[in-house]
PDB file of C-alpha atoms in Angstrom:
ATOM      1  CA  UNK A  15     123.464  47.993-109.166  1.00  0.00           C
ATOM      2  CA  UNK A  16     126.667  48.567-110.738  1.00  0.00           C
ATOM      3  CA  UNK A  17     126.523  44.512-111.762  1.00  0.00           C
ATOM      4  CA  UNK A  18     123.356  45.232-113.337  1.00  0.00           C
ATOM      5  CA  UNK A  19     124.537  47.921-115.574  1.00  0.00           C
ATOM      6  CA  UNK A  20     127.582  45.905-116.644  1.00  0.00           C
ATOM      7  CA  UNK A  21     125.374  42.753-117.248  1.00  0.00           C
ATOM      8  CA  UNK A  22     123.136  45.101-119.635  1.00  0.00           C
ATOM      9  CA  UNK A  23     125.886  46.650-121.289  1.00  0.00           C
ATOM     10  CA  UNK A  24     127.274  43.657-122.273  1.00  0.00           C
ATOM     11  CA  UNK A  25     124.145  42.085-123.472  1.00  0.00           C
ATOM     12  CA  UNK A  26     123.533  45.172-125.353  1.00  0.00           C
ATOM     13  CA  UNK A  27     126.777  45.023-127.198  1.00  0.00           C
ATOM     14  CA  UNK A  28     126.141  41.273-128.215  1.00  0.00           C
ATOM     15  CA  UNK A  29     122.457  41.822-129.094  1.00  0.00           C
ATOM     16  CA  UNK A  30     123.513  44.659-131.126  1.00  0.00           C
ATOM     17  CA  UNK A  31     125.184  42.886-133.829  1.00  0.00           C
ATOM     18  CA  UNK A  32     122.555  40.361-134.194  1.00  0.00           C
ATOM     19  CA  UNK A  33     118.695  39.677-132.982  1.00  0.00           C
ATOM     20  CA  UNK A  34     117.155  36.840-131.544  1.00  0.00           C
ATOM     21  CA  UNK A  35     115.226  36.280-134.551  1.00  0.00           C
ATOM     22  CA  UNK A  36     118.749  35.121-136.114  1.00  0.00           C
ATOM     23  CA  UNK A  37     120.399  33.713-133.190  1.00  0.00           C
ATOM     24  CA  UNK A  38     119.082  31.568-130.111  1.00  0.00           C
ATOM     25  CA  UNK A  39     119.235  32.736-126.776  1.00  0.00           C
ATOM     26  CA  UNK A  40     121.998  29.993-126.221  1.00  0.00           C
ATOM     27  CA  UNK A  41     124.030  31.683-129.126  1.00  0.00           C
ATOM     28  CA  UNK A  42     123.576  35.073-127.605  1.00  0.00           C
ATOM     29  CA  UNK A  43     124.845  33.626-124.214  1.00  0.00           C
ATOM     30  CA  UNK A  44     127.961  31.985-125.740  1.00  0.00           C
ATOM     31  CA  UNK A  45     128.821  35.242-127.438  1.00  0.00           C
ATOM     32  CA  UNK A  46     128.685  37.110-123.957  1.00  0.00           C
ATOM     33  CA  UNK A  47     130.708  34.581-122.196  1.00  0.00           C
ATOM     34  CA  UNK A  48     133.123  34.765-124.970  1.00  0.00           C
ATOM     35  CA  UNK A  49     133.458  38.592-125.113  1.00  0.00           C
ATOM     36  CA  UNK A  50     133.574  38.987-121.364  1.00  0.00           C
ATOM     37  CA  UNK A  51     134.765  35.723-119.707  1.00  0.00           C
ATOM     38  CA  UNK A  52     135.114  37.499-116.157  1.00  0.00           C
ATOM     39  CA  UNK A  53     131.416  38.172-115.973  1.00  0.00           C
ATOM     40  CA  UNK A  54     130.037  34.912-114.759  1.00  0.00           C
ATOM     41  CA  UNK A  55     126.732  33.971-113.627  1.00  0.00           C
ATOM     42  CA  UNK A  56     124.293  36.116-115.765  1.00  0.00           C
ATOM     43  CA  UNK A  57     121.572  34.517-117.537  1.00  0.00           C
ATOM     44  CA  UNK A  58     119.637  35.802-120.754  1.00  0.00           C
ATOM     45  CA  UNK A  59     116.289  34.558-121.536  1.00  0.00           C
ATOM     46  CA  UNK A  60     112.975  35.258-123.365  1.00  0.00           C
ATOM     47  CA  UNK A  61     111.089  37.768-121.735  1.00  0.00           C
ATOM     48  CA  UNK A  62     107.103  38.065-121.235  1.00  0.00           C
ATOM     49  CA  UNK A  63     106.923  40.994-123.562  1.00  0.00           C
ATOM     50  CA  UNK A  64     107.605  39.987-126.769  1.00  0.00           C
ATOM     51  CA  UNK A  65     110.776  41.493-128.383  1.00  0.00           C
ATOM     52  CA  UNK A  66     112.443  41.782-125.088  1.00  0.00           C
ATOM     53  CA  UNK A  67     114.694  39.545-123.290  1.00  0.00           C
ATOM     54  CA  UNK A  68     115.123  38.940-119.262  1.00  0.00           C
ATOM     55  CA  UNK A  69     118.769  39.647-117.852  1.00  0.00           C
ATOM     56  CA  UNK A  70     119.377  38.073-114.649  1.00  0.00           C
ATOM     57  CA  UNK A  71     122.292  37.446-111.967  1.00  0.00           C
ATOM     58  CA  UNK A  72     121.169  35.973-108.889  1.00  0.00           C
ATOM     59  CA  UNK A  73     117.914  37.582-107.822  1.00  0.00           C
ATOM     60  CA  UNK A  74     118.894  40.888-109.878  1.00  0.00           C
ATOM     61  CA  UNK A  75     116.509  41.403-112.865  1.00  0.00           C
ATOM     62  CA  UNK A  76     116.604  43.918-115.893  1.00  0.00           C
ATOM     63  CA  UNK A  77     114.297  43.421-119.453  1.00  0.00           C
ATOM     64  CA  UNK A  78     116.114  45.029-122.653  1.00  0.00           C
ATOM     65  CA  UNK A  79     114.831  45.196-125.763  1.00  0.00           C
ATOM     66  CA  UNK A  80     116.206  42.821-128.567  1.00  0.00           C
ATOM     67  CA  UNK A  81     118.154  45.608-130.558  1.00  0.00           C
ATOM     68  CA  UNK A  82     119.822  46.934-127.264  1.00  0.00           C
ATOM     69  CA  UNK A  83     118.379  50.023-127.240  1.00  0.00           C
ATOM     70  CA  UNK A  84     116.086  50.158-124.211  1.00  0.00           C
ATOM     71  CA  UNK A  85     116.472  48.789-120.425  1.00  0.00           C
ATOM     72  CA  UNK A  86     114.023  48.541-118.123  1.00  0.00           C
ATOM     73  CA  UNK A  87     114.183  47.722-114.790  1.00  0.00           C
ATOM     74  CA  UNK A  88     111.473  47.250-111.808  1.00  0.00           C
ATOM     75  CA  UNK A  89     108.785  44.870-111.265  1.00  0.00           C
ATOM     76  CA  UNK A  90     107.097  43.401-114.476  1.00  0.00           C
ATOM     77  CA  UNK A  91     103.325  42.865-113.224  1.00  0.00           C
ATOM     78  CA  UNK A  92     100.770  40.759-115.035  1.00  0.00           C
ATOM     79  CA  UNK A  93      97.472  42.802-114.563  1.00  0.00           C
ATOM     80  CA  UNK A  94      95.441  40.340-115.772  1.00  0.00           C
ATOM     81  CA  UNK A  95      96.462  37.242-113.380  1.00  0.00           C
ATOM     82  CA  UNK A  96      97.729  39.915-110.535  1.00  0.00           C
ATOM     83  CA  UNK A  97     101.322  38.122-110.538  1.00  0.00           C
ATOM     84  CA  UNK A  98     104.550  39.969-109.928  1.00  0.00           C
ATOM     85  CA  UNK A  99     106.661  38.421-112.909  1.00  0.00           C
ATOM     86  CA  UNK A 100     109.784  39.872-111.574  1.00  0.00           C
ATOM     87  CA  UNK A 101     109.650  38.475-107.897  1.00  0.00           C
ATOM     88  CA  UNK A 102     108.684  34.901-109.414  1.00  0.00           C
ATOM     89  CA  UNK A 103     111.671  34.749-111.298  1.00  0.00           C
ATOM     90  CA  UNK A 104     113.907  36.167-108.133  1.00  0.00           C
ATOM     91  CA  UNK A 105     112.169  33.189-106.094  1.00  0.00           C
ATOM     92  CA  UNK A 106     113.129  30.534-109.008  1.00  0.00           C
ATOM     93  CA  UNK A 107     116.750  32.128-108.994  1.00  0.00           C
ATOM     94  CA  UNK A 108     117.097  31.987-104.990  1.00  0.00           C
ATOM     95  CA  UNK A 109     115.587  28.297-104.881  1.00  0.00           C
ATOM     96  CA  UNK A 110     118.296  27.256-107.442  1.00  0.00           C
ATOM     97  CA  UNK A 111     120.970  29.361-105.292  1.00  0.00           C
ATOM     98  CA  UNK A 112     119.819  27.463-102.224  1.00  0.00           C
ATOM     99  CA  UNK A 113     119.688  23.944-103.970  1.00  0.00           C
ATOM    100  CA  UNK A 114     123.445  24.770-104.700  1.00  0.00           C
ATOM    101  CA  UNK A 115     124.524  24.989-101.179  1.00  0.00           C
ATOM    102  CA  UNK A 116     125.066  21.385 -99.556  1.00  0.00           C
ATOM    103  CA  UNK A 117     125.051  20.121 -96.064  1.00  0.00           C
ATOM    104  CA  UNK A 118     128.302  20.837 -95.374  1.00  0.00           C
ATOM    105  CA  UNK A 119     128.298  24.363 -96.176  1.00  0.00           C
ATOM    106  CA  UNK A 120     125.536  25.234 -93.523  1.00  0.00           C
ATOM    107  CA  UNK A 121     125.287  25.475 -89.633  1.00  0.00           C
ATOM    108  CA  UNK A 122     122.010  23.134 -89.469  1.00  0.00           C
ATOM    109  CA  UNK A 123     119.551  23.157 -86.535  1.00  0.00           C
ATOM    110  CA  UNK A 124     117.703  19.971 -87.329  1.00  0.00           C
ATOM    111  CA  UNK A 125     114.686  18.534 -85.211  1.00  0.00           C
ATOM    112  CA  UNK A 126     113.857  14.600 -85.035  1.00  0.00           C
ATOM    113  CA  UNK A 127     111.323  14.938 -87.017  1.00  0.00           C
ATOM    114  CA  UNK A 128     111.595  17.528 -90.202  1.00  0.00           C
ATOM    115  CA  UNK A 129     108.509  18.988 -91.519  1.00  0.00           C
ATOM    116  CA  UNK A 130     109.889  21.831 -92.989  1.00  0.00           C
ATOM    117  CA  UNK A 131     113.179  23.226 -93.844  1.00  0.00           C
ATOM    118  CA  UNK A 132     114.501  26.933 -94.034  1.00  0.00           C
ATOM    119  CA  UNK A 133     117.689  28.584 -94.876  1.00  0.00           C
ATOM    120  CA  UNK A 134     118.386  31.899 -92.791  1.00  0.00           C
ATOM    121  CA  UNK A 135     121.122  34.425 -93.658  1.00  0.00           C
ATOM    122  CA  UNK A 136     122.358  35.388 -90.137  1.00  0.00           C
ATOM    123  CA  UNK A 137     124.768  37.992 -88.505  1.00  0.00           C
ATOM    124  CA  UNK A 138     126.286  36.697 -85.307  1.00  0.00           C
ATOM    125  CA  UNK A 139     125.950  40.370 -83.884  1.00  0.00           C
ATOM    126  CA  UNK A 140     122.622  41.394 -85.000  1.00  0.00           C
ATOM    127  CA  UNK A 141     119.953  42.123 -82.701  1.00  0.00           C
ATOM    128  CA  UNK A 142     116.986  40.121 -84.479  1.00  0.00           C
ATOM    129  CA  UNK A 143     119.226  37.338 -85.538  1.00  0.00           C
ATOM    130  CA  UNK A 144     120.121  36.823 -81.733  1.00  0.00           C
ATOM    131  CA  UNK A 145     116.621  36.816 -81.130  1.00  0.00           C
ATOM    132  CA  UNK A 146     115.459  34.336 -83.591  1.00  0.00           C
ATOM    133  CA  UNK A 147     118.420  31.827 -82.434  1.00  0.00           C
ATOM    134  CA  UNK A 148     117.712  32.626 -78.942  1.00  0.00           C
ATOM    135  CA  UNK A 149     114.422  30.752 -79.786  1.00  0.00           C
ATOM    136  CA  UNK A 150     115.931  28.016 -82.139  1.00  0.00           C
ATOM    137  CA  UNK A 151     114.428  25.454 -79.715  1.00  0.00           C
ATOM    138  CA  UNK A 152     111.207  26.435 -80.468  1.00  0.00           C
ATOM    139  CA  UNK A 153     111.676  26.368 -84.069  1.00  0.00           C
ATOM    140  CA  UNK A 154     112.216  22.894 -83.722  1.00  0.00           C
ATOM    141  CA  UNK A 155     109.484  22.399 -81.736  1.00  0.00           C
ATOM    142  CA  UNK A 156     107.229  23.278 -84.564  1.00  0.00           C
ATOM    143  CA  UNK A 157     109.762  20.505 -86.809  1.00  0.00           C
ATOM    144  CA  UNK A 158     111.255  23.340 -88.810  1.00  0.00           C
ATOM    145  CA  UNK A 159     114.961  22.705 -89.500  1.00  0.00           C
ATOM    146  CA  UNK A 160     117.007  25.866 -89.694  1.00  0.00           C
ATOM    147  CA  UNK A 161     119.789  25.926 -91.996  1.00  0.00           C
ATOM    148  CA  UNK A 162     122.273  28.965 -91.271  1.00  0.00           C
ATOM    149  CA  UNK A 163     124.265  30.533 -93.741  1.00  0.00           C
ATOM    150  CA  UNK A 164     126.950  33.000 -92.289  1.00  0.00           C
ATOM    151  CA  UNK A 165     126.296  36.745 -93.538  1.00  0.00           C
ATOM    152  CA  UNK A 166     128.637  39.536 -91.530  1.00  0.00           C
ATOM    153  CA  UNK A 167     126.620  42.181 -92.975  1.00  0.00           C
ATOM    154  CA  UNK A 168     129.384  44.793 -92.208  1.00  0.00           C
ATOM    155  CA  UNK A 169     131.836  42.816 -94.541  1.00  0.00           C
ATOM    156  CA  UNK A 170     135.386  41.773 -94.783  1.00  0.00           C
ATOM    157  CA  UNK A 171     137.520  43.001 -92.031  1.00  0.00           C
ATOM    158  CA  UNK A 172     134.543  43.658 -89.780  1.00  0.00           C
ATOM    159  CA  UNK A 173     134.433  42.097 -86.255  1.00  0.00           C
ATOM    160  CA  UNK A 174     131.345  40.172 -87.015  1.00  0.00           C
ATOM    161  CA  UNK A 175     133.382  38.376 -90.144  1.00  0.00           C
ATOM    162  CA  UNK A 176     136.092  37.281 -87.757  1.00  0.00           C
ATOM    163  CA  UNK A 177     134.044  36.049 -85.394  1.00  0.00           C
ATOM    164  CA  UNK A 178     131.750  34.028 -88.455  1.00  0.00           C
ATOM    165  CA  UNK A 179     135.259  32.671 -89.487  1.00  0.00           C
ATOM    166  CA  UNK A 180     135.870  31.661 -85.670  1.00  0.00           C
ATOM    167  CA  UNK A 181     132.518  29.514 -85.689  1.00  0.00           C
ATOM    168  CA  UNK A 182     133.352  28.009 -89.121  1.00  0.00           C
ATOM    169  CA  UNK A 183     136.577  27.133 -87.863  1.00  0.00           C
ATOM    170  CA  UNK A 184     135.347  25.418 -84.667  1.00  0.00           C
ATOM    171  CA  UNK A 185     134.767  21.848 -84.128  1.00  0.00           C
ATOM    172  CA  UNK A 186     131.343  22.313 -83.181  1.00  0.00           C
ATOM    173  CA  UNK A 187     130.078  24.969 -84.998  1.00  0.00           C
ATOM    174  CA  UNK A 188     126.463  24.458 -83.881  1.00  0.00           C
ATOM    175  CA  UNK A 189     127.795  25.464 -80.419  1.00  0.00           C
ATOM    176  CA  UNK A 190     130.216  28.158 -81.607  1.00  0.00           C
ATOM    177  CA  UNK A 191     127.440  29.684 -83.050  1.00  0.00           C
ATOM    178  CA  UNK A 192     125.162  29.841 -80.241  1.00  0.00           C
ATOM    179  CA  UNK A 193     128.069  31.248 -77.988  1.00  0.00           C
ATOM    180  CA  UNK A 194     128.945  33.786 -80.489  1.00  0.00           C
ATOM    181  CA  UNK A 195     125.346  35.250 -80.230  1.00  0.00           C
ATOM    182  CA  UNK A 196     125.700  35.394 -76.568  1.00  0.00           C
ATOM    183  CA  UNK A 197     129.258  37.076 -76.475  1.00  0.00           C
ATOM    184  CA  UNK A 198     130.735  34.062 -74.792  1.00  0.00           C
ATOM    185  CA  UNK A 199     134.016  32.299 -75.895  1.00  0.00           C
ATOM    186  CA  UNK A 200     134.180  29.328 -77.630  1.00  0.00           C
ATOM    187  CA  UNK A 201     136.845  26.633 -78.874  1.00  0.00           C
ATOM    188  CA  UNK A 202     138.096  27.117 -82.287  1.00  0.00           C
ATOM    189  CA  UNK A 203     141.284  26.801 -84.305  1.00  0.00           C
ATOM    190  CA  UNK A 204     142.552  28.071 -87.374  1.00  0.00           C
ATOM    191  CA  UNK A 205     141.226  26.534 -90.876  1.00  0.00           C
ATOM    192  CA  UNK A 206     140.542  27.576 -94.389  1.00  0.00           C
ATOM    193  CA  UNK A 207     137.444  29.781 -93.831  1.00  0.00           C
ATOM    194  CA  UNK A 208     136.965  30.950 -97.344  1.00  0.00           C
ATOM    195  CA  UNK A 209     133.405  29.580 -97.171  1.00  0.00           C
ATOM    196  CA  UNK A 210     132.422  32.746 -95.202  1.00  0.00           C
ATOM    197  CA  UNK A 211     133.134  34.642 -98.574  1.00  0.00           C
ATOM    198  CA  UNK A 212     131.095  32.393-100.269  1.00  0.00           C
ATOM    199  CA  UNK A 213     128.258  32.958 -97.873  1.00  0.00           C
ATOM    200  CA  UNK A 214     128.824  36.585 -98.318  1.00  0.00           C
ATOM    201  CA  UNK A 215     128.516  36.301-102.011  1.00  0.00           C
ATOM    202  CA  UNK A 216     125.523  34.244-101.992  1.00  0.00           C
ATOM    203  CA  UNK A 217     123.538  36.929 -99.805  1.00  0.00           C
ATOM    204  CA  UNK A 218     124.479  39.473-102.335  1.00  0.00           C
ATOM    205  CA  UNK A 219     123.021  37.218-105.075  1.00  0.00           C
ATOM    206  CA  UNK A 220     119.844  36.473-103.238  1.00  0.00           C
ATOM    207  CA  UNK A 221     119.406  40.141-102.746  1.00  0.00           C
ATOM    208  CA  UNK A 222     119.460  40.732 -98.824  1.00  0.00           C
ATOM    209  CA  UNK A 223     118.917  44.137 -97.384  1.00  0.00           C
ATOM    210  CA  UNK A 224     119.414  42.953 -94.090  1.00  0.00           C
ATOM    211  CA  UNK A 225     119.609  40.231 -91.635  1.00  0.00           C
ATOM    212  CA  UNK A 226     117.948  37.835 -90.353  1.00  0.00           C
ATOM    213  CA  UNK A 227     116.485  36.818 -93.936  1.00  0.00           C
ATOM    214  CA  UNK A 228     114.839  33.721 -94.381  1.00  0.00           C
ATOM    215  CA  UNK A 229     114.538  32.009 -97.428  1.00  0.00           C
ATOM    216  CA  UNK A 230     111.634  29.700 -98.030  1.00  0.00           C
ATOM    217  CA  UNK A 231     111.301  26.365 -99.855  1.00  0.00           C
ATOM    218  CA  UNK A 232     110.107  28.133-102.874  1.00  0.00           C
ATOM    219  CA  UNK A 233     112.796  30.748-102.690  1.00  0.00           C
ATOM    220  CA  UNK A 234     110.678  33.465-101.464  1.00  0.00           C
ATOM    221  CA  UNK A 235     112.537  36.123 -99.254  1.00  0.00           C
ATOM    222  CA  UNK A 236     111.310  37.132 -95.897  1.00  0.00           C
ATOM    223  CA  UNK A 237     113.374  39.789 -94.475  1.00  0.00           C
ATOM    224  CA  UNK A 238     113.678  40.300 -90.341  1.00  0.00           C
ATOM    225  CA  UNK A 239     112.469  37.996 -87.620  1.00  0.00           C
ATOM    226  CA  UNK A 240     109.470  35.646 -87.174  1.00  0.00           C
ATOM    227  CA  UNK A 241     108.348  33.680 -84.289  1.00  0.00           C
ATOM    228  CA  UNK A 242     108.336  30.081 -84.398  1.00  0.00           C
ATOM    229  CA  UNK A 243     104.544  30.284 -84.321  1.00  0.00           C
ATOM    230  CA  UNK A 244     104.238  32.818 -87.170  1.00  0.00           C
ATOM    231  CA  UNK A 245     106.924  30.942 -89.366  1.00  0.00           C
ATOM    232  CA  UNK A 246     105.530  27.565 -88.788  1.00  0.00           C
ATOM    233  CA  UNK A 247     101.793  29.018 -89.916  1.00  0.00           C
ATOM    234  CA  UNK A 248     103.551  30.602 -92.984  1.00  0.00           C
ATOM    235  CA  UNK A 249     105.092  27.605 -94.087  1.00  0.00           C
ATOM    236  CA  UNK A 250     102.040  25.364 -93.112  1.00  0.00           C
ATOM    237  CA  UNK A 251      99.973  27.824 -95.375  1.00  0.00           C
ATOM    238  CA  UNK A 252     102.277  27.485 -98.219  1.00  0.00           C
ATOM    239  CA  UNK A 253     103.283  23.975 -97.997  1.00  0.00           C
ATOM    240  CA  UNK A 254     100.682  21.976 -96.348  1.00  0.00           C
ATOM    241  CA  UNK A 255     101.675  18.493 -94.912  1.00  0.00           C
ATOM    242  CA  UNK A 256     104.970  18.691 -96.774  1.00  0.00           C
ATOM    243  CA  UNK A 257     108.474  18.536 -95.637  1.00  0.00           C
ATOM    244  CA  UNK A 258     110.272  21.948 -97.404  1.00  0.00           C
ATOM    245  CA  UNK A 259     113.400  21.621 -99.860  1.00  0.00           C
TER     246      UNK A 259
END
C-alpha cells in the first residue's frame, strides 16, 4: 500500500504540470523516471475510463484522474460484459513477471511429457506447501510441470529464509527442497543466495497473500493448495490440449 501511495503521488506531481492531451504517456513516464530515479517498475497507461490513467507496479493497480486530483483504488468492473478489468490487468502483469524468470531461477519438477506448466511460490515450512510437495509425483503424473519459486513468507532473518538459502546453494536443489519440507538434513555449501531476495520481491510484486500460491499460465493467481486432480482439471478447462507457458 505504501508503494502504491508513493507511485500515485509521483504520477500526480508529473501530471499536474501537463495533461495527457499535451504529452504522450511515454513522455509522462519519462518525466516520472527523471524526477524519481529510485522508483522502478511502475507503468502508466490509459485507463478504460476517459480522463483517467492506470498506474501499476507489479500487480498493484490504481486509477487516477489526469489532473492528478482524484485517486481510485479497488476493482474496476465492466458491467456490460461482467469482466473484472483490474484483475485482467493483474493477470497480464503476473504473466509478464513470470516470463522474466528463467529456468535457472526456479527449482523445476518436470514430467517426461509436459502438458501444462505452473509456477508455485512455496515456503519450506508452511503446512500446505508441504502437503502440495508431498504429492509432487501426482502432479507430474498428470503432465504438470511445477516451477518452484522460494518464498520464505516470514521474511529475511527467519528460519525459513536461512533454509531457503541452504536449498538454493545445494548441488541437488530438487532433493534439498524435498528434504527441507520433510525436516531432514541435506548437503549444501556457501554460495551467492541473493536469488532468494529476488524471489521474495517477485512474490510481493505478484501480490501474494500466503503460500502456496499457484500462478497459472495466463497469470491468474490461485491461493492455497489444490490436489493434482483439481489442478489438472482447472488447467485442462482453461487450456485444453495445450502446453502451459
